[in-house]
């Protein structure tokens, strides 16, 4: 946070390969004070994309969660909305931003929650889709 303020990069961040300086890690032997990743998702978004990335990501997450809880006709989407809610809360504690299966699934879930077609299906229709055989695929 302080490094972003010192370098006037709070709004746009430092980019995909952005690094930050940490006084703490300059005193720890065997580690570098110039760090590439942050272990907290919110701070990682802030470092790489600044306030713009944080606001856009949080807006997408909040809109997807809202649609899941209040505009869905099936429990499947509500469950996915709960997963997204927990993910959003954990962004302020952990959840490293990385190219991983976890983050791929989170973005997939955001897309599902934003899909009006899937949100409008009832519980029985969702069960049919989830319990289909390979013939459907």
PDB file of N, CA and C in Angstrom, residues 60-98:
ATOM      1  N   UNK A  60     -18.119  -6.461 -10.406  1.00  0.00           N
ATOM      2  CA  UNK A  60     -18.559  -7.703 -11.047  1.00  0.00           C
ATOM      3  C   UNK A  60     -18.984  -8.739 -10.015  1.00  0.00           C
ATOM      4  N   UNK A  61     -18.187  -8.878  -8.965  1.00  0.00           N
ATOM      5  CA  UNK A  61     -18.528  -9.849  -7.918  1.00  0.00           C
ATOM      6  C   UNK A  61     -19.835  -9.485  -7.221  1.00  0.00           C
ATOM      7  N   UNK A  62     -20.011  -8.230  -6.874  1.00  0.00           N
ATOM      8  CA  UNK A  62     -21.220  -7.799  -6.167  1.00  0.00           C
ATOM      9  C   UNK A  62     -22.450  -7.947  -7.059  1.00  0.00           C
ATOM     10  N   UNK A  63     -22.331  -7.591  -8.319  1.00  0.00           N
ATOM     11  CA  UNK A  63     -23.463  -7.742  -9.239  1.00  0.00           C
ATOM     12  C   UNK A  63     -23.824  -9.219  -9.406  1.00  0.00           C
ATOM     13  N   UNK A  64     -22.813 -10.082  -9.555  1.00  0.00           N
ATOM     14  CA  UNK A  64     -23.073 -11.516  -9.699  1.00  0.00           C
ATOM     15  C   UNK A  64     -23.721 -12.083  -8.433  1.00  0.00           C
ATOM     16  N   UNK A  65     -23.239 -11.675  -7.277  1.00  0.00           N
ATOM     17  CA  UNK A  65     -23.810 -12.145  -6.005  1.00  0.00           C
ATOM     18  C   UNK A  65     -25.251 -11.656  -5.865  1.00  0.00           C
ATOM     19  N   UNK A  66     -25.495 -10.404  -6.183  1.00  0.00           N
ATOM     20  CA  UNK A  66     -26.856  -9.858  -6.108  1.00  0.00           C
ATOM     21  C   UNK A  66     -27.806 -10.643  -7.015  1.00  0.00           C
ATOM     22  N   UNK A  67     -27.390 -10.862  -8.247  1.00  0.00           N
ATOM     23  CA  UNK A  67     -28.236 -11.619  -9.176  1.00  0.00           C
ATOM     24  C   UNK A  67     -28.477 -13.046  -8.669  1.00  0.00           C
ATOM     25  N   UNK A  68     -27.451 -13.650  -8.087  1.00  0.00           N
ATOM     26  CA  UNK A  68     -27.594 -15.019  -7.581  1.00  0.00           C
ATOM     27  C   UNK A  68     -28.603 -15.080  -6.432  1.00  0.00           C
ATOM     28  N   UNK A  69     -28.546 -14.137  -5.521  1.00  0.00           N
ATOM     29  CA  UNK A  69     -29.416 -14.180  -4.342  1.00  0.00           C
ATOM     30  C   UNK A  69     -30.833 -13.674  -4.613  1.00  0.00           C
ATOM     31  N   UNK A  70     -30.967 -12.659  -5.447  1.00  0.00           N
ATOM     32  CA  UNK A  70     -32.264 -11.996  -5.563  1.00  0.00           C
ATOM     33  C   UNK A  70     -32.946 -12.142  -6.922  1.00  0.00           C
ATOM     34  N   UNK A  71     -32.251 -12.633  -7.926  1.00  0.00           N
ATOM     35  CA  UNK A  71     -32.856 -12.720  -9.257  1.00  0.00           C
ATOM     36  C   UNK A  71     -32.795 -14.133  -9.829  1.00  0.00           C
ATOM     37  N   UNK A  72     -32.598 -15.116  -8.960  1.00  0.00           N
ATOM     38  CA  UNK A  72     -32.479 -16.500  -9.412  1.00  0.00           C
ATOM     39  C   UNK A  72     -33.702 -17.300  -8.997  1.00  0.00           C
ATOM     40  N   UNK A  73     -34.043 -18.298  -9.821  1.00  0.00           N
ATOM     41  CA  UNK A  73     -35.189 -19.158  -9.520  1.00  0.00           C
ATOM     42  C   UNK A  73     -34.760 -20.563  -9.118  1.00  0.00           C
ATOM     43  N   UNK A  74     -33.467 -20.766  -8.849  1.00  0.00           N
ATOM     44  CA  UNK A  74     -33.021 -22.103  -8.451  1.00  0.00           C
ATOM     45  C   UNK A  74     -31.955 -22.030  -7.370  1.00  0.00           C
ATOM     46  N   UNK A  75     -31.894 -23.081  -6.580  1.00  0.00           N
ATOM     47  CA  UNK A  75     -30.973 -23.141  -5.444  1.00  0.00           C
ATOM     48  C   UNK A  75     -29.520 -23.306  -5.895  1.00  0.00           C
ATOM     49  N   UNK A  76     -29.313 -23.841  -7.082  1.00  0.00           N
ATOM     50  CA  UNK A  76     -27.965 -24.023  -7.621  1.00  0.00           C
ATOM     51  C   UNK A  76     -27.262 -22.678  -7.763  1.00  0.00           C
ATOM     52  N   UNK A  77     -27.930 -21.696  -8.333  1.00  0.00           N
ATOM     53  CA  UNK A  77     -27.338 -20.366  -8.517  1.00  0.00           C
ATOM     54  C   UNK A  77     -27.158 -19.672  -7.171  1.00  0.00           C
ATOM     55  N   UNK A  78     -28.097 -19.863  -6.260  1.00  0.00           N
ATOM     56  CA  UNK A  78     -27.950 -19.278  -4.927  1.00  0.00           C
ATOM     57  C   UNK A  78     -26.704 -19.850  -4.239  1.00  0.00           C
ATOM     58  N   UNK A  79     -26.475 -21.146  -4.406  1.00  0.00           N
ATOM     59  CA  UNK A  79     -25.278 -21.779  -3.827  1.00  0.00           C
ATOM     60  C   UNK A  79     -23.997 -21.208  -4.430  1.00  0.00           C
ATOM     61  N   UNK A  80     -24.005 -21.021  -5.736  1.00  0.00           N
ATOM     62  CA  UNK A  80     -22.840 -20.420  -6.392  1.00  0.00           C
ATOM     63  C   UNK A  80     -22.649 -18.980  -5.908  1.00  0.00           C
ATOM     64  N   UNK A  81     -23.741 -18.260  -5.709  1.00  0.00           N
ATOM     65  CA  UNK A  81     -23.658 -16.906  -5.164  1.00  0.00           C
ATOM     66  C   UNK A  81     -23.032 -16.890  -3.784  1.00  0.00           C
ATOM     67  N   UNK A  82     -23.347 -17.908  -2.975  1.00  0.00           N
ATOM     68  CA  UNK A  82     -22.738 -18.006  -1.643  1.00  0.00           C
ATOM     69  C   UNK A  82     -21.234 -18.250  -1.756  1.00  0.00           C
ATOM     70  N   UNK A  83     -20.827 -19.101  -2.688  1.00  0.00           N
ATOM     71  CA  UNK A  83     -19.399 -19.342  -2.923  1.00  0.00           C
ATOM     72  C   UNK A  83     -18.710 -18.035  -3.319  1.00  0.00           C
ATOM     73  N   UNK A  84     -19.351 -17.263  -4.200  1.00  0.00           N
ATOM     74  CA  UNK A  84     -18.773 -15.982  -4.616  1.00  0.00           C
ATOM     75  C   UNK A  84     -18.707 -14.991  -3.454  1.00  0.00           C
ATOM     76  N   UNK A  85     -19.703 -15.014  -2.579  1.00  0.00           N
ATOM     77  CA  UNK A  85     -19.695 -14.142  -1.405  1.00  0.00           C
ATOM     78  C   UNK A  85     -18.517 -14.478  -0.498  1.00  0.00           C
ATOM     79  N   UNK A  86     -18.313 -15.757  -0.241  1.00  0.00           N
ATOM     80  CA  UNK A  86     -17.180 -16.182   0.598  1.00  0.00           C
ATOM     81  C   UNK A  86     -15.860 -15.802  -0.071  1.00  0.00           C
ATOM     82  N   UNK A  87     -15.767 -16.010  -1.379  1.00  0.00           N
ATOM     83  CA  UNK A  87     -14.559 -15.628  -2.117  1.00  0.00           C
ATOM     84  C   UNK A  87     -14.284 -14.130  -1.965  1.00  0.00           C
ATOM     85  N   UNK A  88     -15.322 -13.315  -2.090  1.00  0.00           N
ATOM     86  CA  UNK A  88     -15.159 -11.863  -1.982  1.00  0.00           C
ATOM     87  C   UNK A  88     -14.659 -11.471  -0.600  1.00  0.00           C
ATOM     88  N   UNK A  89     -15.202 -12.084   0.433  1.00  0.00           N
ATOM     89  CA  UNK A  89     -14.749 -11.797   1.800  1.00  0.00           C
ATOM     90  C   UNK A  89     -13.293 -12.236   1.981  1.00  0.00           C
ATOM     91  N   UNK A  90     -12.966 -13.407   1.447  1.00  0.00           N
ATOM     92  CA  UNK A  90     -11.595 -13.920   1.589  1.00  0.00           C
ATOM     93  C   UNK A  90     -10.578 -13.119   0.788  1.00  0.00           C
ATOM     94  N   UNK A  91     -11.015 -12.346  -0.196  1.00  0.00           N
ATOM     95  CA  UNK A  91     -10.080 -11.493  -0.931  1.00  0.00           C
ATOM     96  C   UNK A  91      -9.374 -10.507  -0.005  1.00  0.00           C
ATOM     97  N   UNK A  92      -9.988 -10.191   1.125  1.00  0.00           N
ATOM     98  CA  UNK A  92      -9.404  -9.236   2.065  1.00  0.00           C
ATOM     99  C   UNK A  92      -8.546  -9.927   3.120  1.00  0.00           C
ATOM    100  N   UNK A  93      -8.447 -11.263   3.043  1.00  0.00           N
ATOM    101  CA  UNK A  93      -7.667 -12.030   4.010  1.00  0.00           C
ATOM    102  C   UNK A  93      -6.582 -12.855   3.326  1.00  0.00           C
ATOM    103  N   UNK A  94      -6.940 -13.498   2.213  1.00  0.00           N
ATOM    104  CA  UNK A  94      -6.000 -14.356   1.490  1.00  0.00           C
ATOM    105  C   UNK A  94      -6.363 -14.370   0.006  1.00  0.00           C
ATOM    106  N   UNK A  95      -6.435 -15.524  -0.632  1.00  0.00           N
ATOM    107  CA  UNK A  95      -6.785 -15.686  -2.050  1.00  0.00           C
ATOM    108  C   UNK A  95      -5.839 -14.945  -2.985  1.00  0.00           C
ATOM    109  N   UNK A  96      -4.685 -15.499  -3.159  1.00  0.00           N
ATOM    110  CA  UNK A  96      -3.697 -14.937  -4.072  1.00  0.00           C
ATOM    111  C   UNK A  96      -4.287 -14.906  -5.478  1.00  0.00           C
ATOM    112  N   UNK A  97      -4.111 -13.795  -6.159  1.00  0.00           N
ATOM    113  CA  UNK A  97      -4.572 -13.669  -7.538  1.00  0.00           C
ATOM    114  C   UNK A  97      -3.546 -14.375  -8.422  1.00  0.00           C
ATOM    115  N   UNK A  98      -3.977 -15.433  -9.087  1.00  0.00           N
ATOM    116  CA  UNK A  98      -3.056 -16.218  -9.920  1.00  0.00           C
ATOM    117  C   UNK A  98      -3.839 -16.934 -11.006  1.00  0.00           C
TER     118      UNK A  98
END
